[in-house]
Coordinates of C-alpha atoms in Angstrom, one line a residue:
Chain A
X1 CA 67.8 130.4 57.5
X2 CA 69.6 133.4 57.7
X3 CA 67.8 137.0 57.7
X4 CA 69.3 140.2 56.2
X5 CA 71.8 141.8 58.8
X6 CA 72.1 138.5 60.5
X7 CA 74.6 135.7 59.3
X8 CA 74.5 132.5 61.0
X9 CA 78.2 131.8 62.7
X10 CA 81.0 131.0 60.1
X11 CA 80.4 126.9 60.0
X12 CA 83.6 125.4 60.6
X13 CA 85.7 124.4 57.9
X14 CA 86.7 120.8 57.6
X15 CA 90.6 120.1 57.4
X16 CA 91.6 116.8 58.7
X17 CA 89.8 113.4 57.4
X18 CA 91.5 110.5 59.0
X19 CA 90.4 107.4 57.0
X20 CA 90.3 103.9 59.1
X21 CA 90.6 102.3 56.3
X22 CA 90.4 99.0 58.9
X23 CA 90.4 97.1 62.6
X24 CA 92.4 94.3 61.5
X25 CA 95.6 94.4 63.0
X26 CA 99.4 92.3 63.1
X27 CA 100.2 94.3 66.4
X28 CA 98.1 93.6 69.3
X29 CA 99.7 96.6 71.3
X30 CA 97.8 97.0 75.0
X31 CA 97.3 101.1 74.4
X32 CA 95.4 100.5 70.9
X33 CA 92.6 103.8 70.7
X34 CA 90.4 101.6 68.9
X35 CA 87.5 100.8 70.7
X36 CA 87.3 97.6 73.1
X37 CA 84.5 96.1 71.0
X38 CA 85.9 96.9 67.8
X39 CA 85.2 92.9 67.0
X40 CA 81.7 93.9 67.0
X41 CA 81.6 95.9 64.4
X42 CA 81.1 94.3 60.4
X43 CA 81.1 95.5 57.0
X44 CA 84.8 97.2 55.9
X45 CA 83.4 100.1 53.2
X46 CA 84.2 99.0 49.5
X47 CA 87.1 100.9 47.8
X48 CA 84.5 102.7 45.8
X49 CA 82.7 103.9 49.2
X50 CA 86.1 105.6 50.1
X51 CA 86.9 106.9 46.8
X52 CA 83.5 108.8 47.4
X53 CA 84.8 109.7 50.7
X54 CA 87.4 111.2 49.6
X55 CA 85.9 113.2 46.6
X56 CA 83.6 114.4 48.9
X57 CA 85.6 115.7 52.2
X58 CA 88.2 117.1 49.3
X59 CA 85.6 119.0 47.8
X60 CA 84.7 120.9 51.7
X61 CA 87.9 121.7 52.0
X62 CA 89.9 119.1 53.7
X63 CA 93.4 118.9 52.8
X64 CA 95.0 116.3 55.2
X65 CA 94.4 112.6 54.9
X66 CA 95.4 109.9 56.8
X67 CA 95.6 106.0 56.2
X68 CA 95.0 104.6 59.8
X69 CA 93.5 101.7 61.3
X70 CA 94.1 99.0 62.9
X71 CA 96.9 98.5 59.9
X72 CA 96.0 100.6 56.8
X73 CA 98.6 97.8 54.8
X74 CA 95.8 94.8 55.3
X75 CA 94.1 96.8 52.6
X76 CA 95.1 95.7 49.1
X77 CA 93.3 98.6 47.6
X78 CA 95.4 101.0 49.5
X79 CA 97.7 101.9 46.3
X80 CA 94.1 103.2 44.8
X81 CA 93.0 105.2 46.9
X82 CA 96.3 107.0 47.7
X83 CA 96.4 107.5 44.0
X84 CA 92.9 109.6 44.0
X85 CA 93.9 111.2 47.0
X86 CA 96.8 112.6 46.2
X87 CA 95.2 113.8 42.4
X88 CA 92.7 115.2 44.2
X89 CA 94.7 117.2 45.8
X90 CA 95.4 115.7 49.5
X91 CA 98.6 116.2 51.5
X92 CA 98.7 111.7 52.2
X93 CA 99.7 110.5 55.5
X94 CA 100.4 107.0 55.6
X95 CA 100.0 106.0 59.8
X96 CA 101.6 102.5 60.0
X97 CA 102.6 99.6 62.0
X98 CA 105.3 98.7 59.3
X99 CA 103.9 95.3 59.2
X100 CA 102.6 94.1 55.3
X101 CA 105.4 96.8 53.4
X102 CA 107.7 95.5 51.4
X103 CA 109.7 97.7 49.2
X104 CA 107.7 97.3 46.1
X105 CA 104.6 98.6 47.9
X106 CA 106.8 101.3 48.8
X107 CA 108.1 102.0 45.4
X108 CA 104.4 101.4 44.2
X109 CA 103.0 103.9 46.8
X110 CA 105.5 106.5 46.0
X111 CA 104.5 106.2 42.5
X112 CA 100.7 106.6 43.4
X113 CA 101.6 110.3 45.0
X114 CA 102.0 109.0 48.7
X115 CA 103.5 112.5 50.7
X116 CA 104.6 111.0 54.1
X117 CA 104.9 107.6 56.1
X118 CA 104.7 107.6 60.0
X119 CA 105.9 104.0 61.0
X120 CA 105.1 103.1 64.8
X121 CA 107.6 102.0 67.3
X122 CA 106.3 100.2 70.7
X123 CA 110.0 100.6 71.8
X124 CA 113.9 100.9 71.0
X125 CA 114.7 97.7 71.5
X126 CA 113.4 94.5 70.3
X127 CA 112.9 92.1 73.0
X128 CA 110.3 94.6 74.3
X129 CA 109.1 96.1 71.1
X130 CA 107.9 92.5 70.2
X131 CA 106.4 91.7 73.5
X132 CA 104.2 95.3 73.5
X133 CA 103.2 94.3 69.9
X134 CA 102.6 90.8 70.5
X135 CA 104.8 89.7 67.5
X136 CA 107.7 89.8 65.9
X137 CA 107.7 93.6 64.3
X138 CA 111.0 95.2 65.6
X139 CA 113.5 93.6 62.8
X140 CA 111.1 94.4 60.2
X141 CA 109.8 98.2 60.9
X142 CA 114.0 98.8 61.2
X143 CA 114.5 97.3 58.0
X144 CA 111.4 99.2 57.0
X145 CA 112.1 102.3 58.0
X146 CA 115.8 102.1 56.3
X147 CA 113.5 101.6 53.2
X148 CA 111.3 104.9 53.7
X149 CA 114.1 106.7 53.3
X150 CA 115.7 105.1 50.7
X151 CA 112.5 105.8 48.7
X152 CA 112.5 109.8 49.7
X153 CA 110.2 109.7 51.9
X154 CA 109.4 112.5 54.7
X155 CA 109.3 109.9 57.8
X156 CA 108.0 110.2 60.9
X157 CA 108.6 107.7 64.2
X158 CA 106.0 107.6 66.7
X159 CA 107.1 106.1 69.9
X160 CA 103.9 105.6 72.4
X161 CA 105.4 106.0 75.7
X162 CA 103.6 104.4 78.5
X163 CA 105.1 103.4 81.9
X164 CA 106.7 100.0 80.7
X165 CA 109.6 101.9 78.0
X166 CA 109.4 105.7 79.1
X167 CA 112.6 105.3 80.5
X168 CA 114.1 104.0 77.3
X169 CA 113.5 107.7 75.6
X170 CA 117.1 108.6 74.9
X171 CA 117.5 104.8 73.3
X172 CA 114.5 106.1 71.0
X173 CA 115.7 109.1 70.2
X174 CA 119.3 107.5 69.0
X175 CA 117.7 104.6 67.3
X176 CA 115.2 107.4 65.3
X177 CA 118.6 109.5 64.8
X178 CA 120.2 106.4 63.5
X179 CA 117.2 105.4 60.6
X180 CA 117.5 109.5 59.5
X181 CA 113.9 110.3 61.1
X182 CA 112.8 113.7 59.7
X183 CA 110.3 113.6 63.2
X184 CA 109.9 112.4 66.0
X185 CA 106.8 112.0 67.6
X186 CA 107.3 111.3 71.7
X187 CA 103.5 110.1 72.1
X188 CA 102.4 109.8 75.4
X189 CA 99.8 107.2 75.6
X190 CA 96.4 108.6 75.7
X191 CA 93.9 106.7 77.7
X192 CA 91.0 106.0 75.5
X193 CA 90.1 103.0 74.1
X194 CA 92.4 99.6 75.3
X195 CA 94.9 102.2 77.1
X196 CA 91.7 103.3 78.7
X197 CA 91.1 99.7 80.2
X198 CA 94.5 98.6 80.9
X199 CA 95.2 102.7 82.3
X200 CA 96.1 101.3 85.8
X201 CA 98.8 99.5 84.4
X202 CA 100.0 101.9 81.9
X203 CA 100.3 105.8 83.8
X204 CA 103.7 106.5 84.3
X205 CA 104.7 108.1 87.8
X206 CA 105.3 111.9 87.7
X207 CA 109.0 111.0 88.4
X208 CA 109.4 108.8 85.3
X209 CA 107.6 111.7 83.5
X210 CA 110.2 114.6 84.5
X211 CA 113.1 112.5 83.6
X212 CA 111.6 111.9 80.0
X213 CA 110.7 115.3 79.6
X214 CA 114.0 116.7 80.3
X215 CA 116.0 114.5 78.2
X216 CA 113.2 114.9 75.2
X217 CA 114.0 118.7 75.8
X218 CA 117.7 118.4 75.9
X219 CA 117.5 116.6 72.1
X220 CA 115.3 118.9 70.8
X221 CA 118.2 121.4 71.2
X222 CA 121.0 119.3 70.2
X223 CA 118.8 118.0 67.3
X224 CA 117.8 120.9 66.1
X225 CA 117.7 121.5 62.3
X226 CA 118.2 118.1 61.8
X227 CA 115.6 116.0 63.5
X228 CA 112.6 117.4 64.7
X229 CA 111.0 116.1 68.1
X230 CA 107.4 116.2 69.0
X231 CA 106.4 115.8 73.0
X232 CA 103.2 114.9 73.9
X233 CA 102.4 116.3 76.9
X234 CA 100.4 113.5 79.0
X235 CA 97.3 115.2 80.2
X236 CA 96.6 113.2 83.4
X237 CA 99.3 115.7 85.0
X238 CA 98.2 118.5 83.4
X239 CA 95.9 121.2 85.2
X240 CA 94.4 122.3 82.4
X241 CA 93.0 120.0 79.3
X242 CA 94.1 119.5 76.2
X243 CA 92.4 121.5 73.3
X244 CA 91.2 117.9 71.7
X245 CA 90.5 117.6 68.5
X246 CA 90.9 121.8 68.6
X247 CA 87.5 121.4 69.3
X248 CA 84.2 119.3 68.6
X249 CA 83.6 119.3 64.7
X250 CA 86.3 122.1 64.6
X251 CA 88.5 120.4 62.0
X252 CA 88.6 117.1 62.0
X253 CA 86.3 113.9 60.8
X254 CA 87.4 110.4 61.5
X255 CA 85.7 107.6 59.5
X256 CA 85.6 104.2 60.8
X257 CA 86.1 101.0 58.8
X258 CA 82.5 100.3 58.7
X259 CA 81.9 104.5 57.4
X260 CA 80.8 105.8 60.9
X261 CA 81.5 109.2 61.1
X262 CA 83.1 110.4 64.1
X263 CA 84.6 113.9 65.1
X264 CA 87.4 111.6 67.0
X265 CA 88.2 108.1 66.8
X266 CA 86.7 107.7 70.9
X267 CA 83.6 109.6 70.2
X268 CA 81.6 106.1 69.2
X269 CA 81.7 105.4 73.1
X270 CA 79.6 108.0 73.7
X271 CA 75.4 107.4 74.8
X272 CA 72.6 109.3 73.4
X273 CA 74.4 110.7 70.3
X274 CA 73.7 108.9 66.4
X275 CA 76.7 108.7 64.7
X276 CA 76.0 109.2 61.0
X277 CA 77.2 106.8 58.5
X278 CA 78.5 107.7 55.1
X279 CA 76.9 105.1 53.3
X280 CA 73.6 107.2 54.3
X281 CA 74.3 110.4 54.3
X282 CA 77.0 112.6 52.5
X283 CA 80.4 114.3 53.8
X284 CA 78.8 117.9 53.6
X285 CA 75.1 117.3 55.2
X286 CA 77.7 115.3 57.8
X287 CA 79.7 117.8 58.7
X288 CA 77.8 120.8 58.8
X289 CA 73.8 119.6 59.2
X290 CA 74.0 116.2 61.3
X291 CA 73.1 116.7 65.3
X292 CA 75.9 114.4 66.1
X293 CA 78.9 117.1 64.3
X294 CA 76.6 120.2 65.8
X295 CA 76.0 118.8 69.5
X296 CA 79.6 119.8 71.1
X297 CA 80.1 122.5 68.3
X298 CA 81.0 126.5 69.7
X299 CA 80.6 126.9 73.1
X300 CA 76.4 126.6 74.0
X301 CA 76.7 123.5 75.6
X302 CA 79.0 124.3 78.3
X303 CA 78.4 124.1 81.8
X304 CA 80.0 126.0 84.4
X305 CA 83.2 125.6 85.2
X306 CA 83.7 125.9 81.2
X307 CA 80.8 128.5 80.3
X308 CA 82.1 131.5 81.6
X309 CA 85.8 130.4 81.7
X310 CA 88.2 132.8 80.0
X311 CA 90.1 129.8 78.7
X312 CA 87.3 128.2 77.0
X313 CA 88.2 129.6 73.7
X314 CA 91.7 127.9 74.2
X315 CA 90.9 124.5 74.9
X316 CA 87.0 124.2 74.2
X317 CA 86.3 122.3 77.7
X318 CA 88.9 119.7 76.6
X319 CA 87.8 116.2 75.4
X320 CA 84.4 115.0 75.8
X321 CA 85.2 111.8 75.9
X322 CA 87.5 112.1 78.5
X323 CA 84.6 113.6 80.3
X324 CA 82.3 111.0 79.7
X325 CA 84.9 108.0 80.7
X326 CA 85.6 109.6 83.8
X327 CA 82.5 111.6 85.2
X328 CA 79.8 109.6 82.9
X329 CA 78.4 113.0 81.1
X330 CA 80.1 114.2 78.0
X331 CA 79.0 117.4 78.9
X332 CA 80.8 118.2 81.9
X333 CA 84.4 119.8 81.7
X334 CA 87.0 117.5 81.1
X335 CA 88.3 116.2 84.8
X336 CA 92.4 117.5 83.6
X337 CA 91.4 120.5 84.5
X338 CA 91.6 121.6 88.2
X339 CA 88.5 123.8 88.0
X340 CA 86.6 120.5 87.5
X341 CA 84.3 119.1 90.6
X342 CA 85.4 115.5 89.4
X343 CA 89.3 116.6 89.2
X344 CA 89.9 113.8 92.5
X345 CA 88.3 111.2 90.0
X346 CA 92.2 112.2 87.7
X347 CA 94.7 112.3 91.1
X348 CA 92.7 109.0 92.2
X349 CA 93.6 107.4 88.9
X350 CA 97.6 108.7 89.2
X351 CA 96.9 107.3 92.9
X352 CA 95.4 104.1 91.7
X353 CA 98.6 103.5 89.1
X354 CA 101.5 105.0 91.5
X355 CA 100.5 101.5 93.5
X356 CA 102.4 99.3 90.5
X357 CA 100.4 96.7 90.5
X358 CA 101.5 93.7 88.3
X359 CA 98.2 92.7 87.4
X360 CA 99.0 92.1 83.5
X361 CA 98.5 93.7 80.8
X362 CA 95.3 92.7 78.5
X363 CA 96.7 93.1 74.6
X364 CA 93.9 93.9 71.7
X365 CA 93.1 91.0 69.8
X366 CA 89.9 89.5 68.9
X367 CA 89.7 87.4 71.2
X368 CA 89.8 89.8 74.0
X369 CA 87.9 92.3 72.2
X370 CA 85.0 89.9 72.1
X371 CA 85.4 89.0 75.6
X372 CA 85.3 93.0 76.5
X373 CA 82.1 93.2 74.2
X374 CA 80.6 90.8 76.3
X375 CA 80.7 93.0 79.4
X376 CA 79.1 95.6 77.8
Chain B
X1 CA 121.9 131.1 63.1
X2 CA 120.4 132.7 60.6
X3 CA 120.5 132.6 56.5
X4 CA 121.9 135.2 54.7
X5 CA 120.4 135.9 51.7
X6 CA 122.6 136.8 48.8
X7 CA 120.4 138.3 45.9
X8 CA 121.6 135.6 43.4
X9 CA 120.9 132.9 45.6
X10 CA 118.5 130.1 44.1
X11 CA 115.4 128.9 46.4
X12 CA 113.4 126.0 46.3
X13 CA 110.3 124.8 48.5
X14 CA 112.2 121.6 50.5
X15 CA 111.3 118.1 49.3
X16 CA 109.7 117.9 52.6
X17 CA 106.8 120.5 52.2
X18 CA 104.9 121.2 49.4
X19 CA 103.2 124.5 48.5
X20 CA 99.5 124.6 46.8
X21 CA 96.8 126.5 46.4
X22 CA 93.8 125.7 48.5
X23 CA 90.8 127.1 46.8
X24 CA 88.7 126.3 50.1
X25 CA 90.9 128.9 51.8
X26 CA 91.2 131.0 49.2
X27 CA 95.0 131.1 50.3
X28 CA 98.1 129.0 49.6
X29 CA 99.4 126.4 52.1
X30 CA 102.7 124.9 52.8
X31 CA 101.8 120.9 53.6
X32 CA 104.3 118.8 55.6
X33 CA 103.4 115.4 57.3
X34 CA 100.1 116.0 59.5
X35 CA 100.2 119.6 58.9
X36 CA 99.3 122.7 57.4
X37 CA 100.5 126.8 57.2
X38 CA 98.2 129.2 55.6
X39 CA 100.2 131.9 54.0
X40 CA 98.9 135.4 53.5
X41 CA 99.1 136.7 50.3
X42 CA 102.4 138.3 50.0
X43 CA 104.2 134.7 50.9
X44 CA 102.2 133.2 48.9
X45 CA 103.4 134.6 45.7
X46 CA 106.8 135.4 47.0
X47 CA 107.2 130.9 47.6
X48 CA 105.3 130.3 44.4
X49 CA 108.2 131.8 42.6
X50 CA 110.7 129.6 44.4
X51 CA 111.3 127.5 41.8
X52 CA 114.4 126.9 42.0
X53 CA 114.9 128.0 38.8
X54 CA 114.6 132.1 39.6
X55 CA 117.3 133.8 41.7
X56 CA 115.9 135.9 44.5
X57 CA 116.8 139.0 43.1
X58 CA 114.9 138.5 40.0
X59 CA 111.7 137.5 42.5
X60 CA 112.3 140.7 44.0
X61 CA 112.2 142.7 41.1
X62 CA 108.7 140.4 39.7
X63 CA 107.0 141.1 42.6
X64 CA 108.1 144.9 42.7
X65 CA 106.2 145.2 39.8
X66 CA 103.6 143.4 40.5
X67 CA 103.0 145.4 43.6
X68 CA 103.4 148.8 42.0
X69 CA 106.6 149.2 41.9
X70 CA 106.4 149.4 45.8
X71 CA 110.1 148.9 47.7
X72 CA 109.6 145.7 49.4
X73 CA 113.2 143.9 48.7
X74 CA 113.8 143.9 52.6
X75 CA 109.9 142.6 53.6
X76 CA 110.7 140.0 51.0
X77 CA 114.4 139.2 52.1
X78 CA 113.1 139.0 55.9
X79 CA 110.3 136.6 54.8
X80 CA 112.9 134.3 52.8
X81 CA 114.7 134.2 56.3
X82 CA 111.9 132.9 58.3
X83 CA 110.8 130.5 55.6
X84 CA 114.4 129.2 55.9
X85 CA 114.3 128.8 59.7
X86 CA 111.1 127.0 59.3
X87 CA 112.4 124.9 56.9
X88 CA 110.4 125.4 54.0
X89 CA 112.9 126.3 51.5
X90 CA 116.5 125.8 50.6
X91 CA 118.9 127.7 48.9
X92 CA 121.0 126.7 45.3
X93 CA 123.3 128.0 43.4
X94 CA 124.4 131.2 46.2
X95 CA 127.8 132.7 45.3

């Protein structure tokens, strides 16, 4: 209730709704942000639910969508909802594997009003790219991404980097060069989800970092105008945290295959918070009433180091989950940043990883997402 | 390396971005993939007459009118430059 004289803080306004359209998966790849248990959860929403999703997030505002997953392509109703999305007036982001095109989805998607296709890349060549994804990919997303264009596409390649092909960046760079990328997205893996539990294994050392930064640096210069290159700053070597999300309930919603709503895909980890589900409860009363989208919003929750911190309006006490994962509250100030009491629990971690042990790598599947849930 | 802007030059929005109006924000946008530029008012109606159809000096002379007749050729000739380095436009038909 507001009272003459008095107006209640400008509620945030809703940009980004990133749709999860599903967990299944081809790709099994080991740094997958999906959640461990993801086998766990049942019940994919109905096309109609996400037509209504999309209605309603359009009408608040939002104006970038993206098709995510596990792979968006395992849905066959994907041509109909790009269709409404795009007449409704969203900028579509197709965020793919690659694996389940074929060029008369692509033709058939272009048709529909599809904007952009980001095709991932687990490396630049394809004895590892297949091993990371746990099939053969690599032939196909080449052949793939040759089609993107072809159809006029804006495309963007995504390369996670992790320690295992970091020092494979120039081969990425020539190889997304080579299949006319329009950008380049240098995606340092971020550690939630199955990167989260196979992290040990994953952290590149500082020294493999500086190389890869450098030469991502030197292309951006020599590419410019042509290519554009996106570096993702990994923020385990950071002092200071990332501005996730640009804050709690700041811009963007994710909704997860089953119609959780979430203000980040990680966020469902999180104890003691109700995540609201759309098939309950509309996009509006979701993003601006629930307690869940209001319970990390603005700054009231902050503890010191963050509350009185002249950076706090920058990066909002970084991520919250990150928080949680590593000092088990949400609430505390994300352990990146040096001001943080728990900042050893981040060096111990680079520690833990600079010993390189060869313990291997467990890849998301079903299989070993039950046997996570388990243990839970 | 800048663009220089001849007065009959031809600009388009690039088939990378597109330019709406966002009634949410009351403003129009330029949309590329994952992302979003607001554009004051001024750009706005300055990019929704790249057309590719208009030359830039006939923009220049639209908008002086709309505005009040108000000298803003070089405002609107630095804008187009910016726009360029960005990306967001290209030019047809310069002599």
């Amino acid at each position: 209730m507001s009272t003459a004289g008095f107006e209640s803080p400008a509620r945030p306004k809703l940009l980004w709704l990133l749709a999860e359209l599903t967990y299944a998966c081809p790709l099994q790849c080991p740094y997958c942000s999906n959640p461990v248990d993801y086998a766990r959860t049942k019940g994919e929403l109905s096309t109609e639910d996400w037509l209504a999703v999309l209605r309603q997030a359009r009408a608040l505002g939002a104006t970038q969508l993206g098709f995510s997953g596990g792979e968006p392509l395992v849905r066959r109703d994907l041509e109909i909802l790009i269709r409404e999305a795009r007449s409704l007036g969203f900028y579509t982001n197709l965020i793919t594997s690659g694996l389940g095109m074929d060029e008369s989805r692509l033709k058939a998607f272009r048709e529909a009003g599809l904007d952009h296709i980001q095709i991932s890349f687990q490396a630049s060549r394809k004895d590892l790219n297949d091993y990371l994804a746990g099939t053969e990919a690599f032939t196909h997303k080449v052949e793939m991404a040759r089609a993107v264009k072809k159809h006029g596409y804006p495309m963007v390649l995504c390369f996670v980097t992790h320690r295992d092909n970091i020092d494979q960046i120039e081969a990425m760079l020539r190889l997304a060069n080579d299949l006319n990328a329009d950008y380049v997205e240098l995606a340092t893996t971020q550690y939630y989800g199955w990167a989260f539990h196979n992290r040990d294994r994953l952290l590149p050392s500082r020294e493999q970092l500086e190389r890869a930064e450098a030469i991502a640096h030197a292309y951006q210069e020599s590419m410019k105008g042509r290519m554009k290159i996106f570096y993702v700053v990994p923020d385990y070597y950071e002092n200071r945290p990332k501005a996730c999300m640009n804050g709690w309930g700041a811009v963007f919603l994710c909704i997860a295959p089953d119609g959780t709503a979430l203000p980040c895909h990680a966020a469902r980890q999180l104890p003691g918070l109700e995540f609201p589900n759309v098939r309950d409860h509309g996009i509006e009363w979701i993003w601006n009433e629930s307690s869940a989208f209001n319970c990390y919003r603005g700054f009231e929750w902050m503890r010191e180091p963050c509350r009185s911190c002249p950076e706090r309006f920058k990066d909002f006490g970084g991520c919250r989950c990150q928080a949680y994962m590593l000092t088990g509250d949400a609430a505390n100030a994300d352990p990146v940043c040096d001001l943080s009491p728990h900042h050893d629990r981040v060096l111990a971690a680079i520690g833990r990883a600079a010993h390189r042990d060869e313990k291997p790598v467990v890849f998301r599947n079903t299989k070993n997402s039950r046997l996570l849930g388990l243990a839970k | 390396m800048s663009a220089h802007f001849a007065d009959d030059c031809i600009p388009q929005i690039a088939p990378l971005f597109r330019l709406q109006w966002e009634e949410a924000q009351q403003a129009y946008v330029i949309l590329y993939p994952e992302g979003m530029v607001k554009l004051n008012k001024t750009a706005g109606e300055i990019l929704t007459r790249c057309d590719g159809k208009t030359r830039l000096s006939a923009i220049i002379d639209d908008l002086e009118r709309q505005f009040s007749g108000a000298k803003i050729g070089d405002e609107i000739r630095h804008f187009m430059e910016t726009a360029h380095e960005h990306g967001w436009v290209r030019i047809t038909g310069a002599a």
